[in-house]
Coordinates of C-alpha atoms and ligand atoms in Angstrom, one line a residue:
M1 CA -7.5 -4.6 29.5
K2 CA -6.6 -7.9 27.8
V3 CA -5.3 -7.5 24.3
L4 CA -4.7 -10.3 21.7
L5 CA -1.7 -9.8 19.5
C6 CA -1.7 -11.8 16.3
G7 CA -0.1 -11.8 12.9
Q8 CA 1.7 -13.9 10.4
W9 CA 5.2 -13.1 11.8
G10 CA 8.4 -14.9 12.4
A11 CA 9.4 -15.4 16.1
D12 CA 11.7 -12.4 16.1
E13 CA 9.2 -10.1 14.6
A14 CA 6.5 -11.3 16.9
R15 CA 8.8 -10.6 19.9
R16 CA 9.7 -7.1 18.6
W17 CA 6.0 -6.2 18.3
Q18 CA 5.1 -7.7 21.7
N19 CA 8.0 -5.6 23.3
A20 CA 7.1 -2.4 21.5
L21 CA 3.4 -2.7 22.3
A22 CA 3.9 -3.8 25.9
A23 CA 6.3 -0.9 26.4
A24 CA 3.8 1.6 25.0
M25 CA 0.9 0.2 27.2
P26 CA 2.4 -1.6 30.1
E27 CA -1.0 -1.6 32.0
A28 CA -2.5 -4.0 29.4
V29 CA -2.2 -7.7 29.4
W30 CA -0.8 -8.7 26.0
L31 CA -1.6 -12.2 24.8
A32 CA -0.3 -14.0 21.8
A33 CA -2.8 -16.2 19.9
E34 CA -0.9 -19.4 20.9
D35 CA -1.1 -18.4 24.6
L36 CA -4.9 -18.0 24.6
S37 CA -6.8 -20.2 27.0
A38 CA -10.5 -20.6 27.9
A39 CA -10.0 -18.2 30.7
D40 CA -9.2 -15.4 28.2
H41 CA -12.8 -15.0 27.0
D42 CA -12.5 -11.4 28.3
I43 CA -10.2 -10.2 25.5
E44 CA -11.4 -6.7 24.6
A45 CA -9.1 -5.7 21.7
A46 CA -7.0 -7.4 19.1
V47 CA -3.9 -5.8 17.5
V48 CA -3.3 -7.7 14.3
A49 CA -1.1 -7.9 11.2
N50 CA -2.8 -10.1 8.6
P51 CA -4.0 -12.7 11.1
A52 CA -4.7 -16.2 9.9
P53 CA -8.4 -16.5 8.9
G54 CA -10.6 -17.5 11.9
Q55 CA -8.1 -16.2 14.5
L56 CA -10.5 -13.4 15.6
A57 CA -13.7 -15.5 15.8
G58 CA -15.1 -16.6 19.2
L59 CA -14.0 -13.7 21.3
P60 CA -17.3 -12.6 22.9
R61 CA -16.0 -9.3 24.6
L62 CA -14.0 -8.1 21.6
R63 CA -14.6 -4.4 21.0
L64 CA -11.8 -3.3 18.6
I65 CA -9.7 -4.8 15.9
Q66 CA -6.7 -2.6 15.4
S67 CA -4.7 -3.4 12.3
L68 CA -1.0 -2.8 12.1
W69 CA -1.3 -2.7 8.4
A70 CA -2.6 0.3 6.5
G71 CA -4.4 -1.9 4.0
V72 CA -7.1 -4.0 5.5
D73 CA -8.2 -6.0 2.4
R74 CA -6.9 -9.3 3.7
L75 CA -8.3 -8.8 7.1
L76 CA -11.8 -7.9 5.7
A77 CA -11.7 -10.9 3.4
D78 CA -11.9 -13.2 6.5
A79 CA -15.5 -14.3 6.5
S80 CA -15.3 -15.2 10.2
L81 CA -14.3 -11.7 11.2
P82 CA -16.9 -10.6 13.8
A83 CA -19.3 -8.4 11.9
Q84 CA -20.1 -5.9 14.7
V85 CA -16.6 -5.2 15.9
P86 CA -15.0 -1.9 14.7
V87 CA -11.9 -2.3 12.6
A88 CA -9.2 0.4 12.6
R89 CA -6.4 0.6 10.1
M90 CA -2.9 1.8 10.7
V91 CA -2.2 5.5 10.0
D92 CA 1.3 6.2 11.0
P93 CA 3.2 9.4 10.2
A94 CA 6.5 7.3 9.9
M95 CA 4.8 5.0 7.4
T96 CA 3.4 8.0 5.4
A97 CA 6.9 9.6 5.3
A98 CA 8.4 6.4 4.0
M99 CA 5.7 6.0 1.3
V100 CA 6.3 9.6 0.2
E101 CA 10.1 8.9 0.0
T102 CA 9.4 5.8 -2.2
A103 CA 7.0 7.6 -4.5
L104 CA 9.3 10.5 -4.8
W105 CA 12.3 8.3 -5.6
A106 CA 10.4 6.3 -8.2
T107 CA 8.9 9.5 -9.8
L108 CA 12.3 11.2 -10.0
A109 CA 14.0 8.1 -11.4
L110 CA 11.3 7.6 -14.0
H111 CA 11.2 11.3 -15.0
R112 CA 15.0 11.5 -15.3
G113 CA 15.4 8.1 -16.9
F114 CA 17.6 6.7 -14.2
F115 CA 16.2 3.2 -14.6
A116 CA 17.1 3.4 -18.3
Y117 CA 20.6 4.5 -17.5
R118 CA 21.0 1.5 -15.2
Q119 CA 20.0 -0.7 -18.1
R120 CA 22.6 1.1 -20.3
Q121 CA 25.2 0.5 -17.7
N122 CA 24.7 -3.3 -18.1
E123 CA 25.7 -2.8 -21.8
A124 CA 28.5 -0.3 -21.0
L125 CA 26.5 2.1 -23.2
W126 CA 27.3 5.8 -22.8
Q127 CA 24.3 7.5 -24.1
V128 CA 22.4 10.6 -22.8
H129 CA 18.7 11.1 -23.3
A130 CA 16.7 14.2 -23.5
Q131 CA 15.9 15.8 -20.2
R132 CA 12.4 17.2 -19.4
R133 CA 11.5 19.6 -16.6
A134 CA 9.3 18.4 -13.7
D135 CA 6.5 20.8 -14.8
E136 CA 6.3 19.0 -18.1
I137 CA 5.5 15.6 -16.4
G138 CA 2.0 14.7 -15.5
V139 CA 1.7 12.5 -12.5
L140 CA -1.6 10.9 -11.6
V141 CA -2.0 9.7 -8.0
L142 CA -4.6 7.0 -7.7
G143 CA -6.1 7.1 -4.2
Q144 CA -6.7 10.2 -2.2
G145 CA -6.5 8.8 1.3
V146 CA -3.8 9.7 3.9
L147 CA -1.0 8.2 1.7
G148 CA -2.3 9.4 -1.7
R149 CA -2.7 13.0 -0.5
A150 CA 0.7 13.1 1.2
V151 CA 2.4 11.7 -2.0
A152 CA 0.5 14.2 -4.2
A153 CA 1.5 17.1 -2.0
R154 CA 5.2 16.2 -2.1
L155 CA 5.2 15.6 -5.8
T156 CA 3.5 19.0 -6.3
D157 CA 6.2 20.6 -4.2
Q158 CA 8.8 18.9 -6.4
G159 CA 7.2 20.7 -9.4
Y160 CA 5.3 17.9 -11.1
R161 CA 1.9 18.4 -12.7
V162 CA 0.0 16.3 -10.2
S163 CA -3.6 15.2 -10.4
G164 CA -5.5 12.9 -8.1
W165 CA -8.2 10.3 -8.6
Q166 CA -10.3 8.3 -6.2
L167 CA -13.5 6.3 -6.2
G168 CA -15.0 7.2 -2.9
G169 CA -18.0 9.6 -2.7
V170 CA -19.1 9.5 -6.3
D171 CA -20.9 7.0 -8.5
P172 CA -18.4 4.4 -9.8
A173 CA -19.4 5.0 -13.4
E174 CA -18.8 8.7 -13.0
A175 CA -15.5 8.1 -11.3
R176 CA -14.5 5.8 -14.2
R177 CA -15.3 8.5 -16.7
A178 CA -13.2 11.0 -14.8
L179 CA -10.3 8.5 -14.7
D180 CA -10.6 7.9 -18.5
A181 CA -10.3 11.7 -19.0
Q182 CA -7.2 11.9 -16.7
L183 CA -5.2 8.9 -18.1
P184 CA -4.1 10.5 -21.4
Q185 CA -2.3 13.3 -19.4
A186 CA -0.5 10.9 -17.0
D187 CA 3.2 10.3 -17.8
I188 CA 3.5 8.6 -14.5
V189 CA 0.8 6.8 -12.5
V190 CA 1.3 6.2 -8.8
N191 CA -1.1 3.8 -7.3
L192 CA -2.1 4.1 -3.7
L193 CA -5.7 2.9 -3.9
P194 CA -7.2 0.6 -1.3
L195 CA -8.0 -2.9 -2.7
T196 CA -11.8 -3.3 -2.9
P197 CA -14.1 -5.1 -5.4
H198 CA -14.3 -1.8 -7.3
T199 CA -10.5 -1.3 -7.6
R200 CA -9.4 -4.9 -8.2
D201 CA -8.0 -5.4 -11.7
L202 CA -8.4 -1.6 -12.4
I203 CA -5.0 -1.4 -14.1
D204 CA -5.8 -3.6 -17.1
A205 CA -5.3 -3.4 -20.9
R206 CA -8.0 -0.8 -21.2
F207 CA -6.5 1.4 -18.5
L208 CA -3.0 1.1 -19.9
S209 CA -4.1 1.8 -23.4
R210 CA -5.4 5.2 -22.4
L211 CA -2.0 6.3 -21.1
P212 CA 0.3 8.3 -23.4
T213 CA 3.0 6.2 -25.1
G214 CA 6.0 6.0 -22.9
A215 CA 4.1 6.4 -19.6
S216 CA 5.2 4.5 -16.5
L217 CA 3.5 2.9 -13.6
V218 CA 4.4 2.9 -9.9
N219 CA 2.3 0.4 -7.9
L220 CA 2.7 0.9 -4.2
A221 CA -0.8 -0.4 -3.2
R222 CA -1.8 -4.0 -3.9
G223 CA -0.8 -6.5 -6.6
A224 CA -4.4 -7.3 -7.4
H225 CA -5.0 -3.8 -8.7
V226 CA -2.9 -4.8 -11.8
V227 CA -3.6 -7.4 -14.4
D228 CA -0.1 -8.8 -14.7
A229 CA -0.5 -10.2 -18.3
D230 CA -1.8 -6.8 -19.5
L231 CA 1.0 -4.9 -17.9
L232 CA 3.6 -7.2 -19.4
A233 CA 2.0 -6.9 -22.8
A234 CA 2.1 -3.1 -22.6
L235 CA 5.7 -3.1 -21.5
D236 CA 6.7 -5.6 -24.2
R237 CA 5.0 -3.5 -26.9
G238 CA 6.9 -0.4 -25.7
A239 CA 3.6 1.3 -25.0
L240 CA 4.6 1.5 -21.3
R241 CA 8.2 2.6 -20.6
H242 CA 8.7 1.1 -17.1
A243 CA 6.9 -0.2 -14.1
V244 CA 8.1 0.1 -10.5
L245 CA 6.3 -2.6 -8.5
D246 CA 6.3 -3.0 -4.8
V247 CA 3.3 -5.3 -4.4
F248 CA 2.2 -8.5 -6.2
R249 CA -0.7 -10.9 -6.5
S250 CA 1.4 -13.5 -4.9
E251 CA 4.0 -12.5 -2.3
P252 CA 6.9 -13.3 -2.1
L253 CA 6.9 -12.9 -5.9
P254 CA 7.6 -16.4 -7.2
P255 CA 11.1 -16.8 -8.6
E256 CA 9.8 -17.8 -12.0
H257 CA 7.6 -14.7 -12.4
A258 CA 8.4 -12.6 -15.5
F259 CA 8.6 -9.4 -13.5
W260 CA 11.9 -10.4 -11.8
R261 CA 13.9 -10.4 -15.0
H262 CA 12.0 -7.9 -17.1
P263 CA 14.3 -5.1 -18.2
R264 CA 11.5 -2.5 -17.8
V265 CA 10.4 -3.6 -14.4
T266 CA 11.9 -2.6 -11.0
V267 CA 10.8 -5.0 -8.3
L268 CA 10.7 -4.1 -4.6
P269 CA 9.9 -6.8 -1.9
H270 CA 6.8 -5.0 -0.5
A271 CA 9.1 -2.6 1.2
A272 CA 7.9 0.8 0.0
A273 CA 6.7 1.7 3.5
L274 CA 7.1 -0.8 6.3
T275 CA 5.2 -0.5 9.5
D276 CA 7.6 0.8 12.0
E277 CA 7.0 -0.8 15.3
R278 CA 8.2 2.2 17.3
S279 CA 5.7 4.6 15.9
A280 CA 2.9 2.2 15.0
A281 CA 2.8 0.8 18.5
A282 CA 2.1 4.3 19.8
M283 CA -0.6 4.8 17.2
A284 CA -2.3 1.4 18.1
V285 CA -2.1 2.1 21.8
S286 CA -3.6 5.5 21.5
N287 CA -6.7 3.8 20.0
L288 CA -6.7 1.1 22.7
R289 CA -6.6 3.9 25.4
A290 CA -9.5 5.7 23.6
L291 CA -11.5 2.4 23.7
R292 CA -10.7 1.9 27.4
D293 CA -11.7 5.5 28.2
G294 CA -14.7 5.7 26.0
R295 CA -13.3 8.3 23.6
P296 CA -13.9 8.2 19.9
L297 CA -11.8 5.7 18.0
A298 CA -9.5 6.9 15.2
N299 CA -9.0 5.6 11.6
L300 CA -12.1 3.4 11.6
V301 CA -12.7 1.3 8.5
N302 CA -16.0 1.5 6.7
R303 CA -16.6 -2.3 6.4
L304 CA -19.1 -1.9 3.6
R305 CA -16.8 0.4 1.5
G306 CA -13.8 -1.9 2.3
Y307 CA -11.3 0.7 3.6
Ligands
GLV401 C1 1.2 -2.5 3.7 O1 1.0 -2.9 2.6 C2 0.1 -2.1 4.6 O2 -1.0 -2.3 4.2 O3 0.4 -1.6 5.7

C-alpha cells in the first residue's frame, strides 16, 4: 500500500513522523508530498497534519484521509478535498490523557486562585484569598466528544460540579436554550468543542454576559470559538476573572496581541495536548491496516456535520 504523508512541518518534525509511521507499518510505501511523481497515481491513503490546501486533490485511488490532528476543521475547509474519500480524525489515548491533565491543571489553578497569586507575586503582595471547596465550583465542559467526556469524568472525580453541553443530535436552537440555562451556574467553562459553522464565535459578549460574575474560561479547542474583543471587554470590566487560552484565531499568536500581556490571561502555545508520534502513529496505522484488510474504519468524520 502506498501512503502519502503530508503536513505543515519543519524538516525535523517531518522526519520524526516519517520514522514513527514507517516503523509502525514497514510494509507500506511512505511518500512525502515533495517526492510524489506521476507514477504514484496509486496512492491509497494519506496521513496528514493540516496539509496545504490542494495537496490531496488529484489522487484517483485515494480511499482514506487519516488526520494526525484531532480537530479537522482546517482540513475540511479545503474546498479541493476529494468529496467521496472518508476522513478519519486522530483519537489517541496519549493525547486524551494530556488534554485531561491540562484541563485539570487549569481548573485547579482557577478554582484555588493560583493565577491570581502569581500576579500578586509580581507585586510582592502577601495576601490570602478565600478558599472554596471543589463541590462549590460549577464547571461546564463544552463538547462531549472523546476529549470533553474524558475531561468531564476527571473533573467529576476531583469533586467539581460538572455539567456538559454539546450541539450534536439536537436542534441548534434547543441546544442554545439549554446552554443559556447552564451558563449562569458555570464558574469555569472548559471549551473542547469542534469548530463548525454552528460553534464559530459561540463565546461572544452574549455568552459571556450569562456567566456568573468572576467566572473563568479555559479554551482548549479553537481560537475561532471566541470573539477576542468580547473576551477582552469582559476581562477588563472584571465580569470575567481569568482566561486560560491555548488556541487563537491566528497562530502563532502575534506578538502585539493584547492576550500576551493581559494580567488576567494565561497564554499557552497550542500545547494543551500535542499529538504524540509514538502513540498517534500506531492509531493511524491501525486504520490503514483496517482499510487494507477491508475492516471498518475507526473515528470517521461526518463531513456534513464537520467533525
Ligand atoms: C490539535 O489542536 C488537534 O486538533 O489535534
